[in-house]
Coordinates of C-alpha atoms and ligand atoms in Angstrom, one line a residue:
M1 CA -26.9 16.3 -26.3
E2 CA -25.2 15.9 -23.0
K3 CA -21.4 15.7 -23.5
I4 CA -20.2 14.6 -20.1
L5 CA -21.9 12.4 -17.4
F6 CA -20.4 12.7 -13.9
L7 CA -21.1 9.5 -11.9
E8 CA -21.5 8.4 -8.3
G9 CA -21.2 4.7 -7.6
Q10 CA -22.1 2.2 -4.9
F11 CA -20.0 0.7 -2.2
S12 CA -19.8 -2.9 -1.2
E13 CA -18.8 -4.2 2.2
K14 CA -16.6 -7.3 2.3
I15 CA -14.9 -9.4 5.0
W16 CA -11.6 -8.5 3.4
G17 CA -12.4 -4.8 2.9
G18 CA -10.7 -1.8 4.5
S19 CA -11.0 2.0 4.9
R20 CA -8.7 3.4 2.2
L21 CA -11.6 4.4 0.0
K22 CA -12.1 7.0 2.7
S23 CA -8.5 7.8 3.7
E24 CA -7.2 7.9 0.2
Y25 CA -10.2 8.8 -1.9
S26 CA -12.3 10.8 0.6
Y27 CA -15.5 8.8 -0.1
Q28 CA -18.2 8.5 2.6
I29 CA -17.9 4.7 3.1
P30 CA -20.4 2.6 5.0
S31 CA -17.8 0.9 7.3
D32 CA -14.1 0.1 7.8
R33 CA -14.8 -3.1 5.9
T34 CA -15.5 -1.5 2.6
G35 CA -14.0 -3.6 -0.2
E36 CA -15.4 -2.2 -3.4
Y37 CA -16.5 1.0 -5.0
W38 CA -18.5 0.3 -8.2
A39 CA -17.6 3.6 -9.8
I40 CA -18.9 3.1 -13.4
S41 CA -21.6 0.5 -13.5
G42 CA -24.8 -0.1 -15.5
M43 CA -25.5 -3.4 -13.7
E44 CA -29.0 -4.1 -12.4
G45 CA -29.4 -3.0 -8.8
E46 CA -25.8 -1.8 -8.7
S47 CA -25.8 1.0 -11.2
S48 CA -24.0 4.3 -10.8
T49 CA -26.1 7.4 -10.7
I50 CA -25.6 10.5 -12.8
I51 CA -25.0 13.5 -10.4
E52 CA -25.4 16.6 -12.6
G53 CA -27.0 17.9 -15.7
E54 CA -30.1 16.8 -17.7
F55 CA -30.0 13.3 -16.3
E56 CA -29.2 14.2 -12.6
G57 CA -30.5 11.5 -10.3
K58 CA -31.0 8.9 -13.0
S59 CA -29.1 5.6 -13.1
L60 CA -26.5 4.9 -15.8
R61 CA -28.5 1.7 -16.5
E62 CA -31.6 3.8 -17.3
V63 CA -29.8 6.4 -19.3
Y64 CA -28.0 3.7 -21.3
E65 CA -31.3 2.0 -22.0
N66 CA -33.2 5.1 -23.1
N67 CA -30.6 7.4 -24.6
R68 CA -28.5 5.1 -26.7
E69 CA -27.4 8.0 -28.9
L70 CA -25.1 9.2 -26.1
F71 CA -23.2 5.9 -26.5
G72 CA -22.9 6.1 -30.3
N73 CA -26.0 3.8 -30.6
S74 CA -24.0 0.9 -29.1
K75 CA -25.6 -2.5 -30.0
E76 CA -24.6 -4.0 -26.6
K77 CA -27.8 -4.8 -24.8
E78 CA -26.5 -3.7 -21.4
F79 CA -23.7 -1.2 -20.5
P80 CA -20.8 -3.5 -21.3
L81 CA -18.0 -2.5 -18.8
L82 CA -17.6 -2.1 -15.1
V83 CA -15.0 0.0 -13.4
K84 CA -14.3 -0.5 -9.7
I85 CA -11.8 0.4 -7.0
I86 CA -10.9 -2.5 -4.8
D87 CA -9.4 -2.0 -1.3
A88 CA -8.1 -5.3 0.1
A89 CA -7.1 -5.2 3.7
D90 CA -6.9 -9.0 3.6
D91 CA -6.4 -11.6 1.0
L92 CA -9.2 -12.4 -1.4
S93 CA -9.9 -16.0 -2.4
I94 CA -8.1 -17.6 -5.3
Q95 CA -10.6 -17.5 -8.1
V96 CA -11.2 -17.8 -11.8
H97 CA -13.9 -16.4 -14.2
P98 CA -15.5 -18.3 -17.0
D99 CA -15.0 -17.1 -20.6
D100 CA -18.0 -16.0 -22.7
G101 CA -18.9 -19.5 -23.9
M102 CA -18.9 -21.2 -20.5
A103 CA -20.7 -18.2 -18.8
K104 CA -23.4 -18.3 -21.5
R105 CA -23.9 -22.1 -21.2
L106 CA -23.9 -22.3 -17.4
E107 CA -24.9 -18.9 -16.1
N108 CA -26.7 -17.1 -19.0
S109 CA -24.2 -14.3 -18.5
K110 CA -21.2 -12.9 -20.2
G111 CA -17.7 -14.1 -19.3
K112 CA -15.4 -11.9 -17.3
T113 CA -12.1 -10.7 -18.7
E114 CA -10.7 -8.0 -16.4
C115 CA -7.7 -5.9 -15.9
W116 CA -6.0 -4.3 -12.9
Y117 CA -4.2 -1.0 -12.6
I118 CA -2.3 -1.0 -9.3
L119 CA -3.0 2.0 -7.0
N120 CA -1.3 0.9 -3.8
E121 CA 1.7 3.1 -2.8
K122 CA 3.2 0.4 -0.6
P123 CA 4.3 -2.8 -2.3
A124 CA 1.8 -5.7 -2.2
S125 CA 1.4 -8.8 -4.3
I126 CA -1.2 -10.6 -6.4
I127 CA -1.7 -14.2 -7.6
F128 CA -1.6 -14.0 -11.4
G129 CA -1.6 -17.2 -13.3
L130 CA 0.0 -20.6 -12.7
K131 CA 3.5 -22.0 -12.5
V132 CA 2.6 -25.0 -14.7
E133 CA 2.5 -25.4 -18.4
T134 CA -0.5 -27.6 -19.0
K135 CA -4.0 -27.8 -17.6
E136 CA -3.5 -31.5 -16.6
E137 CA -0.7 -30.5 -14.3
A138 CA -2.8 -27.7 -12.9
L139 CA -5.7 -30.1 -12.1
K140 CA -3.4 -32.6 -10.5
L141 CA -1.9 -30.0 -8.2
I142 CA -5.4 -28.8 -7.3
D143 CA -6.5 -32.3 -6.4
E144 CA -3.4 -32.7 -4.3
R145 CA -4.0 -29.2 -2.8
K146 CA -0.4 -28.2 -3.5
W147 CA -1.2 -24.5 -3.8
A148 CA 2.3 -23.2 -3.4
E149 CA 3.5 -25.3 -6.3
L150 CA 0.6 -24.2 -8.4
L151 CA 0.0 -20.5 -7.9
K152 CA 2.3 -17.7 -9.2
E153 CA 2.6 -14.8 -6.9
V154 CA 3.8 -11.5 -8.4
P155 CA 4.9 -8.3 -6.5
T156 CA 3.0 -5.1 -7.4
K157 CA 3.6 -1.4 -7.1
K158 CA 1.7 1.7 -8.1
G159 CA 1.2 2.0 -11.9
D160 CA 1.7 -1.7 -12.7
F161 CA -0.9 -3.1 -15.0
F162 CA -2.2 -6.7 -15.4
F163 CA -4.5 -8.1 -18.1
V164 CA -6.5 -10.9 -16.5
R165 CA -8.1 -12.9 -19.4
A166 CA -11.1 -15.1 -18.4
G167 CA -9.7 -18.5 -17.3
T168 CA -6.6 -17.0 -15.6
V169 CA -6.4 -18.1 -12.0
H170 CA -5.9 -15.0 -9.9
A171 CA -6.3 -13.4 -6.5
I172 CA -5.9 -9.9 -5.1
K173 CA -3.8 -10.0 -1.9
K174 CA -3.7 -8.0 1.3
D175 CA -2.7 -4.3 1.0
S176 CA -3.7 -4.1 -2.7
L177 CA -5.6 -1.1 -3.9
I178 CA -6.7 -1.6 -7.5
L179 CA -8.6 0.1 -10.2
E180 CA -10.4 -2.8 -12.0
I181 CA -11.9 -2.5 -15.5
Q182 CA -13.8 -5.5 -16.7
Q183 CA -16.5 -6.9 -18.8
A184 CA -19.8 -6.2 -16.9
S185 CA -20.3 -9.7 -15.4
D186 CA -20.3 -10.9 -11.8
I187 CA -19.6 -14.6 -12.3
T188 CA -16.7 -15.7 -10.1
Y189 CA -15.7 -19.3 -9.2
R190 CA -13.8 -19.6 -6.0
L191 CA -11.0 -22.2 -6.2
Y192 CA -9.4 -21.9 -2.8
D193 CA -9.9 -19.7 0.2
Y194 CA -6.9 -20.5 2.3
D195 CA -9.1 -22.8 4.4
R196 CA -10.5 -19.7 6.2
K197 CA -13.7 -19.8 8.2
D198 CA -16.3 -17.1 8.4
A199 CA -17.7 -15.5 11.6
S200 CA -20.0 -18.5 12.1
G201 CA -17.1 -21.0 11.9
K202 CA -18.0 -22.2 8.4
F203 CA -15.8 -22.4 5.3
R204 CA -16.9 -20.1 2.5
D205 CA -18.4 -21.8 -0.5
L206 CA -16.0 -23.0 -3.1
H207 CA -16.9 -23.8 -6.7
L208 CA -14.2 -26.4 -7.3
E209 CA -15.7 -28.2 -10.3
K210 CA -16.7 -25.1 -12.2
S211 CA -13.3 -23.5 -11.4
K212 CA -11.5 -26.6 -12.8
E213 CA -13.5 -26.4 -15.9
A214 CA -13.0 -22.6 -16.3
I215 CA -9.2 -22.7 -15.8
K216 CA -7.0 -21.9 -18.9
I217 CA -3.3 -21.8 -19.1
T218 CA -3.0 -18.2 -20.2
K219 CA 0.1 -16.4 -21.3
E220 CA 0.9 -12.8 -20.6
E221 CA -0.4 -10.8 -23.5
G222 CA 0.4 -7.5 -25.1
Q223 CA 3.2 -5.0 -24.5
I224 CA 2.4 -1.7 -23.0
Q225 CA 3.0 1.0 -25.5
K226 CA 4.3 4.4 -24.4
Q227 CA 3.9 7.6 -26.3
S228 CA 4.9 11.2 -25.5
R229 CA 2.3 13.6 -26.6
E230 CA 1.9 17.4 -26.4
G231 CA 1.1 18.1 -22.8
Y232 CA 0.9 14.5 -21.6
E233 CA 2.4 11.0 -21.6
E234 CA 0.3 8.2 -22.8
R235 CA 0.6 4.5 -22.1
I236 CA -1.7 2.1 -24.0
L237 CA -2.2 -0.6 -21.3
T238 CA -4.4 -3.0 -23.3
A239 CA -6.3 -3.2 -26.6
N240 CA -8.2 -6.5 -26.6
E241 CA -11.4 -7.7 -28.1
Y242 CA -13.5 -6.4 -25.1
F243 CA -12.0 -3.1 -24.1
E244 CA -9.1 -0.7 -24.5
V245 CA -7.4 1.1 -21.6
R246 CA -5.0 4.0 -21.7
E247 CA -3.2 6.0 -19.0
F248 CA -2.8 9.7 -19.5
K249 CA -0.3 11.5 -17.3
I250 CA -1.2 15.1 -17.9
K251 CA 1.5 17.7 -17.2
N252 CA -0.6 20.9 -17.5
N253 CA -2.5 21.2 -20.7
A254 CA -3.6 18.4 -23.0
R255 CA -6.0 18.3 -26.0
F256 CA -7.9 15.2 -27.0
K257 CA -10.2 14.3 -29.9
R258 CA -13.0 11.8 -29.1
E259 CA -12.5 9.0 -31.6
K260 CA -14.4 6.2 -29.8
P261 CA -18.2 6.2 -29.5
Y262 CA -17.9 7.1 -25.8
L263 CA -15.2 7.1 -23.1
L264 CA -15.0 6.0 -19.5
E265 CA -12.7 8.2 -17.4
S266 CA -11.2 7.5 -14.0
V267 CA -9.2 10.3 -12.3
I268 CA -6.7 8.5 -10.0
E269 CA -4.3 11.3 -9.2
G270 CA -4.3 15.1 -9.0
A271 CA -6.8 17.8 -9.8
G272 CA -7.6 20.2 -12.7
E273 CA -10.4 20.8 -15.1
I274 CA -11.9 19.4 -18.3
E275 CA -13.3 21.6 -21.0
I276 CA -15.6 20.0 -23.6
D277 CA -16.7 22.1 -26.5
G278 CA -16.4 25.3 -24.5
K279 CA -17.9 24.1 -21.1
T280 CA -15.5 23.6 -18.2
S281 CA -15.9 21.3 -15.2
P282 CA -13.5 20.8 -12.3
I283 CA -12.1 17.2 -11.9
K284 CA -10.1 15.6 -9.2
K285 CA -8.8 12.3 -7.9
G286 CA -11.7 9.9 -7.2
D287 CA -14.0 11.4 -9.9
F288 CA -15.4 9.1 -12.6
F289 CA -17.3 10.3 -15.7
L290 CA -18.3 9.4 -19.2
I291 CA -17.6 11.5 -22.3
T292 CA -20.5 10.9 -24.5
N293 CA -21.0 10.7 -28.3
G294 CA -22.1 14.3 -28.1
A295 CA -18.6 15.6 -27.4
K296 CA -16.2 16.3 -30.2
N297 CA -13.0 17.6 -28.6
Y298 CA -11.9 18.0 -25.0
K299 CA -9.1 19.6 -23.1
I300 CA -7.8 18.7 -19.7
R301 CA -5.8 21.2 -17.7
G302 CA -3.9 20.5 -14.4
K303 CA -1.6 17.8 -13.2
L304 CA -3.5 14.6 -13.2
T305 CA -3.4 10.9 -14.0
I306 CA -6.4 9.6 -15.8
I307 CA -7.3 6.1 -16.9
E308 CA -9.4 6.1 -20.0
A309 CA -11.3 3.1 -21.2
N310 CA -13.6 2.2 -24.1
S311 CA -15.7 -0.8 -25.0
V312 CA -14.8 -2.7 -28.2
E313 CA -17.8 -4.1 -30.1
D314 CA -17.8 -6.5 -33.0
Ligands
ZN1 ZN1 -11.5 -11.5 -10.8

């Protein structure tokens, strides 16, 4: 059974996109308005491709569909998570995602709970939640268009982590570079777009009524837990009902035992190699791969920072 699947993702151009996916990650981007790299995706039409081994050239979507043993015979119909890098050269709109119930009812989709690991070296900021205590106050301020009174802006720096539960009003702001791990869903309701017009002089579509319905007053959840291990430092960033995310800062030599059915790995800093059951592959910043159910133990050598995620199923 294949033990590791190296992936290549797809780029998405956006009006707010930039060029740091090339300058900082050395990817061949389609233009200087590249906003997103969908690094680990099994979504229809937007799936990552496996770039070596038995499944070379096949999409992750197809391999997930036909080789479920690699994923510990996961019962999730579709590949459940999505990992992206987002380069915002400009502010993204203020938005909110529906939870599973609302998404099922209105969009026949899953909801979208996501999380952000901040990659920008220079300080930036995000909109993360609301300044008010109740939904009624939130709806009143929205109707009065008192955005500054409503939206909570938070400064960000590299290594910060935010858990964005469905229903949380949020926006990625200019200069942010973010690793996003989320439920595999693409349902976004745009609440406010700074009254910006597009190239043809039109306002971008808003989804005001759905946004208002989707909004929840969420509280910050979960404490990051740090642990010193042999050869690396670990931070457990989130462990929620959809996914778990951990940061490994590897100093030179670290050993791991695969305990989850399969793992999603994002190399965000440094270079080195991974050895799985005797087979070694080089890895470096910007590489994304899956460790499958076929792997038992793995070692990582080098000086690297890796963000590891796994799906949580009922
Ligand atoms: Zn979002």
